[in-house]
Coordinates of C-alpha atoms in Angstrom, one line a residue:
Chain A
X1 CA 0.1 -0.2 -0.2
X2 CA 1.2 3.5 -1.0
X3 CA 1.7 6.3 1.6
X4 CA -0.9 7.9 -0.2
X5 CA -3.4 5.3 0.4
X6 CA -3.0 4.9 4.3
X7 CA -2.9 8.8 4.1
X8 CA -6.4 8.7 2.9
X9 CA -7.9 5.9 4.9
X10 CA -6.4 7.9 8.1
X11 CA -8.2 11.0 6.8
X12 CA -11.4 9.4 6.8
X13 CA -10.4 7.5 10.3
X14 CA -9.6 10.7 11.7
X15 CA -12.8 12.5 10.6
X16 CA -14.8 9.9 12.1
X17 CA -12.9 9.2 15.6
X18 CA -13.6 13.3 15.7
X19 CA -17.2 12.8 15.3
X20 CA -17.5 10.2 17.9
X21 CA -15.5 12.3 20.2
X22 CA -17.9 15.4 19.5
X23 CA -21.0 13.1 20.3
X24 CA -20.1 10.5 23.4
X25 CA -23.5 9.4 23.6
X26 CA -22.8 7.3 20.4
X27 CA -20.5 5.2 22.8
X28 CA -23.3 4.5 25.4
X29 CA -24.8 1.4 23.9
X30 CA -21.4 -0.2 23.4
X31 CA -20.6 0.5 27.6
X32 CA -23.7 -1.0 28.2
X33 CA -23.2 -3.8 26.0
X34 CA -19.7 -4.4 28.0
X35 CA -21.7 -4.5 31.2
X36 CA -24.6 -6.2 30.1
X37 CA -22.6 -9.0 28.3
X38 CA -20.3 -9.7 31.5
X39 CA -22.9 -9.8 33.9
X40 CA -23.8 -13.3 33.4
X41 CA -20.8 -14.8 33.6
X42 CA -20.5 -13.0 37.3
X43 CA -24.2 -14.2 38.2
X44 CA -23.2 -17.6 37.4
X45 CA -19.6 -17.9 38.5
X46 CA -19.5 -15.6 41.5
X47 CA -22.9 -14.7 42.7
X48 CA -25.0 -17.5 42.9
X49 CA -22.5 -19.9 44.5
X50 CA -22.1 -17.5 47.3
X51 CA -25.9 -16.3 47.6
X52 CA -27.0 -20.6 47.5
X53 CA -23.8 -21.6 49.5
X54 CA -23.2 -24.3 46.5
X55 CA -20.2 -24.7 45.2
X56 CA -20.0 -24.9 41.6
X57 CA -18.2 -28.7 41.9
X58 CA -21.7 -29.4 43.9
X59 CA -23.7 -28.3 41.0
X60 CA -22.0 -31.3 38.9
X61 CA -18.7 -29.6 37.3
X62 CA -16.5 -32.5 38.6
X63 CA -15.6 -33.4 35.5
X64 CA -14.4 -29.9 34.7
X65 CA -11.1 -30.9 35.9
X66 CA -10.4 -33.1 32.8
X67 CA -12.0 -30.6 30.4
X68 CA -9.7 -27.9 32.0
X69 CA -6.6 -29.8 31.2
X70 CA -7.4 -30.7 27.9
X71 CA -7.9 -27.0 27.8
X72 CA -4.2 -26.7 29.0
X73 CA -5.1 -25.2 32.5
X74 CA -2.6 -26.3 35.0
X75 CA -5.1 -28.6 37.3
X76 CA -2.5 -28.9 39.9
X77 CA -1.9 -25.5 40.7
X78 CA -6.1 -25.2 41.4
X79 CA -8.6 -26.5 43.8
X80 CA -11.3 -28.6 42.1
X81 CA -13.8 -25.6 42.7
X82 CA -11.2 -23.3 41.3
X83 CA -10.9 -25.6 38.1
X84 CA -14.7 -25.5 37.5
X85 CA -14.6 -21.8 37.9
X86 CA -12.1 -21.3 35.3
X87 CA -13.8 -23.9 32.9
X88 CA -16.6 -22.2 33.1
X89 CA -15.3 -18.8 32.6
X90 CA -13.4 -20.0 29.3
X91 CA -17.2 -20.8 28.2
X92 CA -18.3 -17.6 28.8
X93 CA -15.2 -15.9 27.2
X94 CA -16.2 -17.1 23.8
X95 CA -19.3 -15.2 24.7
X96 CA -17.6 -12.3 25.6
X97 CA -16.0 -12.4 21.7
X98 CA -19.8 -11.0 21.1
X99 CA -18.9 -7.7 23.2
X100 CA -16.7 -5.5 20.7
X101 CA -18.5 -6.8 17.7
X102 CA -22.1 -5.9 18.9
X103 CA -20.8 -2.9 20.7
X104 CA -19.3 -1.1 17.5
X105 CA -21.6 -2.3 14.7
X106 CA -23.8 0.3 14.9
X107 CA -21.1 2.6 14.2
X108 CA -20.2 0.7 11.3
X109 CA -23.5 0.1 10.0
X110 CA -23.9 4.2 10.2
X111 CA -20.6 4.6 8.3
X112 CA -21.7 5.0 4.3
X113 CA -25.6 5.3 5.4
X114 CA -24.5 8.4 7.3
X115 CA -22.5 10.0 4.6
X116 CA -25.2 9.6 2.3
X117 CA -27.7 11.0 5.0
X118 CA -25.6 13.9 5.2
X119 CA -25.3 14.7 1.7
X120 CA -21.7 14.6 2.1
X121 CA -20.7 11.3 0.1
X122 CA -20.9 12.9 -3.4
X123 CA -18.2 15.7 -2.3
X124 CA -16.2 12.7 -0.7
X125 CA -16.2 10.6 -3.8
X126 CA -15.1 13.7 -5.9
X127 CA -11.2 13.0 -4.0
X128 CA -9.1 10.8 -5.3
X129 CA -10.2 8.4 -2.5
X130 CA -10.8 4.7 -3.8
X131 CA -13.8 2.4 -3.0
X132 CA -11.4 0.1 -1.1
X133 CA -9.8 2.8 0.8
X134 CA -13.3 4.4 1.9
X135 CA -14.4 1.1 3.0
X136 CA -11.4 0.7 5.1
X137 CA -11.2 4.1 6.4
X138 CA -14.9 3.7 7.3
X139 CA -14.1 0.2 9.5
X140 CA -10.9 1.5 11.3
X141 CA -13.0 3.8 13.8
X142 CA -15.3 1.1 14.6
X143 CA -12.7 -1.5 14.7
X144 CA -10.4 0.7 17.2
X145 CA -13.7 1.2 19.2
X146 CA -14.1 -2.8 19.2
X147 CA -10.8 -3.4 20.5
X148 CA -11.0 -1.0 23.3
X149 CA -14.3 -3.0 24.5
X150 CA -12.6 -6.0 24.2
X151 CA -9.8 -4.7 26.1
X152 CA -12.4 -3.2 28.8
X153 CA -14.0 -6.7 28.7
X154 CA -11.0 -8.5 29.7
X155 CA -10.3 -5.9 32.4
X156 CA -13.2 -6.5 33.8
X157 CA -13.0 -10.6 33.9
X158 CA -9.4 -10.2 35.2
X159 CA -10.5 -7.6 38.0
X160 CA -13.6 -9.7 38.8
X161 CA -11.9 -12.8 39.2
X162 CA -9.0 -11.3 40.9
X163 CA -11.1 -10.0 43.2
X164 CA -14.0 -12.4 44.0
X165 CA -13.1 -15.4 42.2
X166 CA -11.1 -18.7 43.4
X167 CA -7.7 -18.2 44.1
X168 CA -5.4 -18.8 40.8
X169 CA -8.5 -18.6 38.5
X170 CA -7.5 -15.1 37.2
X171 CA -4.1 -16.5 35.8
X172 CA -5.9 -18.6 33.8
X173 CA -6.8 -15.4 31.6
X174 CA -3.4 -15.4 30.6
X175 CA -3.3 -18.8 29.3
X176 CA -2.7 -19.7 25.6
X177 CA -6.5 -20.0 24.7
X178 CA -7.6 -16.6 26.4
X179 CA -5.0 -14.7 24.8
X180 CA -5.8 -16.7 21.6
X181 CA -9.2 -15.5 21.8
X182 CA -8.6 -11.8 22.7
X183 CA -5.4 -11.0 20.3
X184 CA -6.4 -13.1 17.4
X185 CA -9.8 -14.3 17.2
X186 CA -11.5 -11.5 18.9
X187 CA -10.2 -8.9 16.4
X188 CA -10.9 -11.3 13.5
X189 CA -14.6 -11.6 14.5
X190 CA -15.0 -7.7 14.8
X191 CA -13.5 -7.1 11.6
X192 CA -15.9 -9.7 9.8
X193 CA -18.8 -8.3 11.5
X194 CA -17.9 -4.3 11.1
X195 CA -16.8 -5.1 7.2
X196 CA -20.0 -6.8 7.0
X197 CA -21.9 -4.0 8.3
X198 CA -20.0 -1.1 6.3
X199 CA -20.6 -3.2 2.9
X200 CA -24.3 -3.5 3.7
X201 CA -24.1 0.1 4.9
X202 CA -23.4 0.9 1.3
X203 CA -26.2 -0.9 -0.4
X204 CA -29.5 -0.2 2.1
X205 CA -30.8 2.9 2.9
X206 CA -31.2 2.7 6.7
X207 CA -28.4 1.9 9.8
X208 CA -30.7 -0.2 11.2
X209 CA -30.7 -2.8 8.4
X210 CA -26.9 -2.5 7.8
X211 CA -26.8 -3.1 11.6
X212 CA -29.0 -6.1 11.7
X213 CA -27.4 -7.8 8.6
X214 CA -23.6 -7.3 9.7
X215 CA -25.0 -8.8 12.9
X216 CA -25.6 -12.1 11.5
X217 CA -21.7 -12.9 12.4
X218 CA -22.7 -13.3 15.8
X219 CA -25.1 -16.3 15.1
X220 CA -22.4 -18.7 14.4
X221 CA -20.7 -17.5 17.9
X222 CA -23.9 -17.7 20.1
X223 CA -24.6 -21.3 18.4
X224 CA -20.9 -22.0 19.6
X225 CA -21.3 -20.5 23.0
X226 CA -24.4 -22.9 23.6
X227 CA -22.6 -26.0 22.2
X228 CA -19.8 -25.6 24.7
X229 CA -22.0 -24.8 27.7
X230 CA -23.9 -28.2 26.8
X231 CA -20.8 -29.8 26.5
X232 CA -21.3 -31.0 22.9
X233 CA -18.9 -29.1 21.5
X234 CA -15.2 -27.6 22.6
X235 CA -13.0 -25.5 21.1
X236 CA -9.4 -26.3 22.0
X237 CA -6.3 -24.0 21.3
X238 CA -5.6 -25.9 18.0
X239 CA -9.6 -25.4 16.7
X240 CA -9.5 -21.8 17.5
X241 CA -6.3 -21.3 15.5
X242 CA -8.1 -23.2 12.7
X243 CA -10.9 -20.8 12.9
X244 CA -8.8 -17.9 12.9
X245 CA -7.5 -18.7 9.6
X246 CA -10.9 -19.2 8.4
X247 CA -11.8 -15.8 9.4
X248 CA -8.7 -13.8 7.8
X249 CA -10.0 -15.8 4.7
X250 CA -13.5 -14.3 5.2
X251 CA -12.0 -11.0 5.8
X252 CA -10.4 -10.9 2.9
X253 CA -13.1 -12.1 0.9
X254 CA -15.5 -9.6 2.5
X255 CA -13.1 -6.6 1.6
X256 CA -12.9 -8.0 -2.0
X257 CA -16.7 -8.3 -2.5
X258 CA -17.3 -4.8 -0.5
X259 CA -15.2 -3.2 -3.4
X260 CA -17.2 -5.0 -6.0
X261 CA -20.5 -4.6 -4.9
X262 CA -19.5 -0.5 -3.9
X263 CA -21.4 1.2 -7.1
X264 CA -20.3 4.4 -6.8
X265 CA -22.8 5.5 -9.4
X266 CA -25.8 3.9 -8.1
X267 CA -25.2 5.1 -4.8
X268 CA -25.1 8.6 -6.2
X269 CA -28.3 8.0 -8.5
X270 CA -30.2 6.4 -6.2
X271 CA -29.9 8.5 -2.8
X272 CA -31.8 11.5 -3.4
Chain B
X1 CA -8.7 23.3 -19.9
X2 CA -12.0 21.6 -19.9
X3 CA -12.9 20.0 -23.1
X4 CA -15.9 17.6 -24.0
X5 CA -16.3 15.9 -27.2
X6 CA -19.5 14.3 -28.0
X7 CA -20.2 13.5 -24.2
X8 CA -23.4 11.4 -23.7
X9 CA -24.8 9.8 -20.7
X10 CA -27.7 7.4 -20.8
X11 CA -29.4 6.3 -17.8
X12 CA -31.5 2.7 -19.0
X13 CA -33.7 4.3 -21.8
X14 CA -33.6 7.9 -20.7
X15 CA -30.8 10.0 -22.4
X16 CA -29.7 12.5 -20.1
X17 CA -26.6 14.0 -22.1
X18 CA -26.6 14.0 -25.5
X19 CA -23.4 14.7 -27.6
X20 CA -22.2 17.7 -25.6
X21 CA -19.2 19.2 -27.4
X22 CA -18.0 22.2 -25.2
X23 CA -14.5 23.8 -24.4
X24 CA -14.0 25.8 -21.4
X25 CA -10.5 28.0 -21.1
X26 CA -8.5 28.7 -18.1
X27 CA -9.7 32.2 -16.9
X28 CA -13.0 31.7 -18.2
X29 CA -16.6 31.4 -16.8
X30 CA -19.0 29.3 -18.8
X31 CA -22.5 28.9 -17.3
X32 CA -25.1 26.0 -17.7
X33 CA -28.4 26.8 -18.2
X34 CA -31.1 24.9 -18.5
X35 CA -34.5 23.3 -17.3
X36 CA -34.7 20.9 -14.4
X37 CA -33.4 17.8 -15.7
X38 CA -31.7 19.2 -19.0
X39 CA -28.6 17.3 -17.6
X40 CA -26.8 20.0 -15.9
X41 CA -25.8 18.0 -12.7
X42 CA -25.1 15.0 -14.9
X43 CA -22.6 17.1 -16.9
X44 CA -20.7 18.0 -13.7
X45 CA -20.7 14.5 -12.6
X46 CA -19.0 13.3 -15.5
X47 CA -16.4 16.2 -15.5
X48 CA -15.8 15.5 -11.7
X49 CA -15.3 11.8 -12.7
X50 CA -18.1 10.6 -10.3
X51 CA -20.1 8.9 -13.1
X52 CA -18.7 7.3 -16.3
X53 CA -19.8 8.9 -19.5
X54 CA -21.9 6.5 -22.1
X55 CA -20.1 7.6 -24.7
X56 CA -18.0 10.4 -25.7
X57 CA -14.5 12.0 -24.4
X58 CA -13.6 14.7 -21.6
X59 CA -10.3 16.2 -21.1
X60 CA -9.0 18.2 -18.3
X61 CA -5.8 20.0 -18.5
X62 CA -4.7 18.0 -21.2
X63 CA -5.3 14.6 -19.8
X64 CA -8.3 12.4 -21.1
X65 CA -10.4 11.2 -18.2
X66 CA -10.8 7.7 -18.3
X67 CA -12.1 5.0 -15.7
X68 CA -8.2 4.3 -14.8
X69 CA -7.1 8.0 -14.7
X70 CA -10.5 9.1 -12.9
X71 CA -9.2 8.6 -9.0
X72 CA -6.4 11.0 -10.0
X73 CA -8.2 13.2 -12.5
X74 CA -10.6 14.0 -9.4
X75 CA -7.6 16.1 -7.9
X76 CA -7.9 18.5 -10.9
X77 CA -11.2 19.2 -10.3
X78 CA -13.2 21.2 -7.7
X79 CA -16.7 20.2 -7.0
X80 CA -19.6 22.0 -5.4
X81 CA -22.4 19.8 -4.9
X82 CA -25.9 21.3 -5.1
X83 CA -26.1 20.6 -1.2
X84 CA -23.1 21.5 0.5
X85 CA -22.7 18.1 2.4
X86 CA -20.6 19.2 5.2
X87 CA -20.0 16.9 8.3
X88 CA -21.9 19.3 10.6
X89 CA -20.6 17.5 14.0
X90 CA -17.3 18.9 13.0
X91 CA -16.0 22.0 12.8
X92 CA -15.2 24.1 9.6
X93 CA -11.4 24.0 9.9
X94 CA -12.0 19.6 10.6
X95 CA -14.1 19.5 7.3
X96 CA -11.4 21.3 5.5
X97 CA -8.8 19.6 6.8
X98 CA -10.2 15.9 5.8
X99 CA -10.6 17.0 2.3
X100 CA -6.9 18.8 2.3
X101 CA -5.5 15.0 3.5
X102 CA -7.9 13.3 1.1
X103 CA -6.4 15.3 -2.0
X104 CA -2.8 15.0 -0.5
X105 CA -2.5 18.8 -0.1
X106 CA 1.2 19.0 1.2
X107 CA 0.8 22.0 4.0
X108 CA -3.0 21.3 5.1
X109 CA -2.9 23.8 8.0
X110 CA -1.6 26.6 6.1
X111 CA -3.9 25.8 3.0
X112 CA -7.1 25.6 4.7
X113 CA -6.1 28.8 6.5
X114 CA -5.6 30.4 3.5
X115 CA -9.0 29.1 1.6
X116 CA -10.7 30.1 4.7
X117 CA -9.5 33.6 4.6
X118 CA -10.4 33.7 0.7
X119 CA -14.1 32.8 1.1
X120 CA -14.3 35.0 4.4
X121 CA -14.7 32.3 6.9
X122 CA -11.4 32.6 8.9
X123 CA -13.4 33.8 12.1
X124 CA -15.5 31.0 12.0
X125 CA -12.8 28.2 11.7
X126 CA -13.6 26.3 14.9
X127 CA -17.2 26.7 14.7
X128 CA -19.4 23.5 14.0
X129 CA -20.4 23.6 10.7
X130 CA -23.9 22.7 11.5
X131 CA -24.4 25.6 13.4
X132 CA -23.5 28.0 10.1
X133 CA -26.1 29.6 8.3
X134 CA -26.8 28.8 4.9
X135 CA -24.7 31.0 3.2
X136 CA -22.1 30.6 5.5
X137 CA -22.3 26.5 4.6
X138 CA -22.1 27.4 1.1
X139 CA -19.0 29.4 1.7
X140 CA -17.6 26.2 3.6
X141 CA -18.4 23.9 0.9
X142 CA -16.9 26.5 -2.0
X143 CA -13.6 26.7 0.2
X144 CA -13.7 22.7 0.1
X145 CA -14.1 22.8 -3.6
X146 CA -10.7 24.8 -3.7
X147 CA -8.8 23.4 -1.0
X148 CA -6.5 21.4 -3.0
X149 CA -6.1 24.5 -5.7
X150 CA -7.9 23.1 -8.5
X151 CA -7.3 24.3 -12.3
X152 CA -11.2 23.5 -13.1
X153 CA -14.0 24.3 -10.8
X154 CA -17.6 23.1 -11.2
X155 CA -20.3 25.2 -9.2
X156 CA -23.8 23.5 -9.2
X157 CA -26.3 26.2 -8.3
X158 CA -23.7 28.2 -6.2
X159 CA -26.3 30.6 -4.8
X160 CA -29.5 28.7 -4.6
X161 CA -31.5 29.7 -1.7
X162 CA -29.0 32.0 -0.6
X163 CA -29.9 35.7 0.6
X164 CA -29.0 38.4 -1.7
X165 CA -26.1 39.5 0.7
X166 CA -24.8 35.8 0.5
X167 CA -25.2 35.4 -3.1
X168 CA -23.4 38.6 -4.0
X169 CA -20.5 37.4 -2.0
X170 CA -20.6 34.3 -3.7
X171 CA -20.6 35.7 -7.1
X172 CA -17.6 38.1 -5.9
X173 CA -15.8 34.7 -5.3
X174 CA -16.6 33.0 -8.7
X175 CA -14.9 36.2 -10.4
X176 CA -11.9 35.4 -8.0
X177 CA -11.7 32.2 -9.2
X178 CA -11.8 33.4 -12.8
X179 CA -9.0 36.1 -12.2
X180 CA -7.0 33.2 -10.5
X181 CA -6.6 31.8 -13.9
X182 CA -9.1 28.6 -13.2
X183 CA -11.6 27.6 -15.9
X184 CA -14.8 27.6 -14.1
X185 CA -18.2 26.3 -14.9
X186 CA -21.5 27.4 -12.8
X187 CA -24.7 25.8 -13.4
X188 CA -27.8 28.1 -12.3
X189 CA -31.7 28.9 -13.1
X190 CA -30.8 32.6 -12.5
X191 CA -30.7 34.3 -15.4
X192 CA -29.4 37.8 -14.1
X193 CA -26.9 36.0 -12.5
X194 CA -25.8 33.9 -15.5
X195 CA -25.7 37.4 -17.6
X196 CA -23.8 39.2 -14.9
X197 CA -21.1 36.4 -14.5
X198 CA -20.5 34.4 -17.5
X199 CA -18.0 35.2 -20.3
X200 CA -20.1 32.5 -22.3
X201 CA -23.6 30.9 -21.5
X202 CA -24.5 26.9 -22.7
X203 CA -27.9 26.4 -23.1
X204 CA -28.6 22.6 -22.5
X205 CA -31.8 20.9 -22.9
X206 CA -30.4 17.3 -22.8
X207 CA -28.4 18.4 -25.9
X208 CA -26.5 21.7 -26.1
X209 CA -28.9 24.3 -28.0
X210 CA -26.6 26.8 -28.0
X211 CA -23.3 28.5 -26.4
X212 CA -22.2 32.3 -26.9
X213 CA -21.8 35.2 -25.0
X214 CA -24.7 36.8 -23.4
X215 CA -24.9 39.4 -25.8
X216 CA -24.8 37.1 -28.6
X217 CA -27.4 34.9 -27.3
X218 CA -29.4 38.0 -26.5
X219 CA -29.3 39.1 -30.3
X220 CA -29.1 36.0 -32.1
X221 CA -31.9 34.1 -30.3
X222 CA -34.7 36.7 -29.5
X223 CA -35.7 39.1 -32.0
X224 CA -36.9 42.8 -30.5
X225 CA -40.6 43.5 -29.6
X226 CA -42.8 46.6 -29.8
X227 CA -45.7 47.0 -27.5
X228 CA -48.4 49.6 -28.0
X229 CA -51.0 50.4 -26.0
X230 CA -54.4 51.7 -27.4
X231 CA -57.5 53.2 -26.5
X232 CA -60.2 50.4 -26.2
X233 CA -60.1 46.8 -27.3
X234 CA -56.3 46.3 -29.0
X235 CA -58.0 43.5 -31.2
X236 CA -59.5 46.0 -33.4
X237 CA -56.3 47.3 -34.7
X238 CA -54.5 43.9 -35.1
X239 CA -54.9 43.8 -38.7
X240 CA -53.6 47.2 -39.1
X241 CA -50.9 46.7 -37.2
X242 CA -49.8 43.5 -38.8
X243 CA -49.9 45.0 -42.2
X244 CA -47.8 48.0 -41.3
X245 CA -45.0 45.7 -39.4
X246 CA -45.3 42.5 -41.5
X247 CA -44.8 40.3 -38.0
X248 CA -47.3 38.5 -36.1
X249 CA -49.3 40.6 -33.9
X250 CA -51.3 39.2 -30.5
X251 CA -53.7 41.6 -29.0
X252 CA -54.1 41.5 -25.1
X253 CA -56.4 43.7 -23.6
X254 CA -56.0 47.4 -24.8
X255 CA -52.1 46.2 -25.6
X256 CA -50.7 45.1 -28.8
X257 CA -47.3 43.0 -29.0
X258 CA -45.5 43.2 -32.3
X259 CA -43.0 40.2 -32.0
X260 CA -39.7 40.5 -34.0
X261 CA -40.7 44.0 -35.3
X262 CA -37.6 46.2 -35.5
X263 CA -37.1 49.4 -33.5
X264 CA -36.9 51.4 -36.4
X265 CA -40.1 50.7 -37.9
X266 CA -42.3 51.9 -35.1
X267 CA -42.6 55.5 -36.6
X268 CA -44.3 53.6 -39.9
X269 CA -46.5 51.4 -37.5
X270 CA -47.8 54.1 -35.5
X271 CA -48.7 56.4 -38.5
X272 CA -50.4 53.4 -39.8
X273 CA -52.8 52.7 -36.7
X274 CA -53.5 56.5 -36.2
X275 CA -54.7 56.6 -39.9
X276 CA -57.0 53.6 -39.3
X277 CA -58.4 55.6 -36.7
X278 CA -56.5 54.2 -33.3
X279 CA -55.4 56.4 -30.3
X280 CA -52.2 55.6 -29.2
X281 CA -51.8 56.0 -25.5
X282 CA -48.2 54.4 -25.3
X283 CA -45.5 52.7 -27.2
X284 CA -42.8 50.9 -25.8
X285 CA -39.6 49.1 -28.0
X286 CA -38.6 46.4 -25.8
X287 CA -35.1 45.0 -25.9
X288 CA -34.5 41.3 -25.8
X289 CA -33.6 39.7 -22.5
X290 CA -31.8 36.6 -22.0
X291 CA -34.4 35.4 -20.3
X292 CA -36.2 35.8 -24.0
X293 CA -33.5 34.3 -25.8
X294 CA -33.7 31.1 -22.9
X295 CA -37.2 30.6 -23.4
X296 CA -37.2 30.6 -27.2
X297 CA -33.9 28.2 -27.4
X298 CA -35.8 26.0 -24.6
X299 CA -39.4 26.5 -26.2
X300 CA -38.1 25.6 -29.9
X301 CA -36.6 22.5 -28.5
X302 CA -39.4 21.4 -26.8

């Protein structure tokens, strides 16, 4: 990529950041999403056992030790209760992948549609920016936001399980599986959802439609979460790596499709 | 500076622009006049590289506009769109700085400051664009069209909806662009403005009907007219007026309108009417206006 391309992508991204900065209320749904999606894990793993006086191992999670071992958690360093908590925490981490993508989806969905509604798309397209640069620029800010949300979610889990969790459970958050999810799979899932939303944003006339269609990316993750929780399916480190590779391919394909379906002329003529 | 040759654009089965051949030189203002749907905006969009022509050629500053050159060519054209299309939550400075970056302007801050001063919005640089009046927004949009110092400027209805003072300011800016040596194309429905601003006027109604200086358009496309007011019903004197002038005469109430009558024939016409018994109250030789010429051209085309 040439310096000119980066400069144009950066110009769009900086402009979008400035717009969000001037309207912090845009971030409220994202913050609510972080807190809202973290609550189930805290309820199940921290609050309910304390309120009922029943431990997780009593509740039938004794097999967690074997599963935890399969997932690379050092069982010898943790009590059975801590192992059960760590195991369940790993299940909820898949759920937490939804946080960044759902939180930033509205921004990405607003991307091209927002420009259309402000009648700013025509002057924007009258600059040397290419379609690929415009789409990339429109994804940068929501992506940065999604990474911020991801970090916030991680910190939330870290603090909560460091303070109220079983001893040593918080350390499992630095295991290879967790880091792979937060540093590789999470960003890729976000990128996929945001690209899908940005592409839809260029094809439909209202942001809600784009957001809903972009949000389809969370369906496989939700299915994965449910399957894991019921014990039907377990994503180990290797499986996560393969998933990450598939997501890379999907991202590249989405960008190529986005450039192809972004019909500058149609968008200009259709939007009055 | 700008040259179009047989430029044509079709949308499905609708012909928007038909074989437009036109040149605009450096330091020249050419105005596109035409009814709604005449193809003015479509022409601008083709010149700005936003729409591809169905056929024909566009050359900007010596380089032919093609699909592959369109991205680069956009930096040679400044386009003022029909709506200002500003990012209303951002300041004026942020709006312009973003466009300067998109165009690759070397010293963004200095250039942005320069164009803001040039259009008279230097003191509003840090105001939110959404808080500006319509006239000021139009000035910001003009600054945006100039921020990359383009040799060609396309202005789509630049004074539409502005109050007289703002419109006058914008007209002054357009003259300034011409004086700076830019090729300026303007589309407007304001005939007085077109006449005051333009070196040449192109009358467009899908195809180019005429392109000339305002004076020559007036003279060549609309003959003179003489209006005579008489006592009583003018229809009674139609035949006499027609015989004396040799041109069609239309009676309306107490007024006779002689379309195409030469002004030096007025004494003979008046004598003939008086001899026929008419009592004449007023005689008014009317000079053709640009509006007459424009309406004649468009009506004849329709």
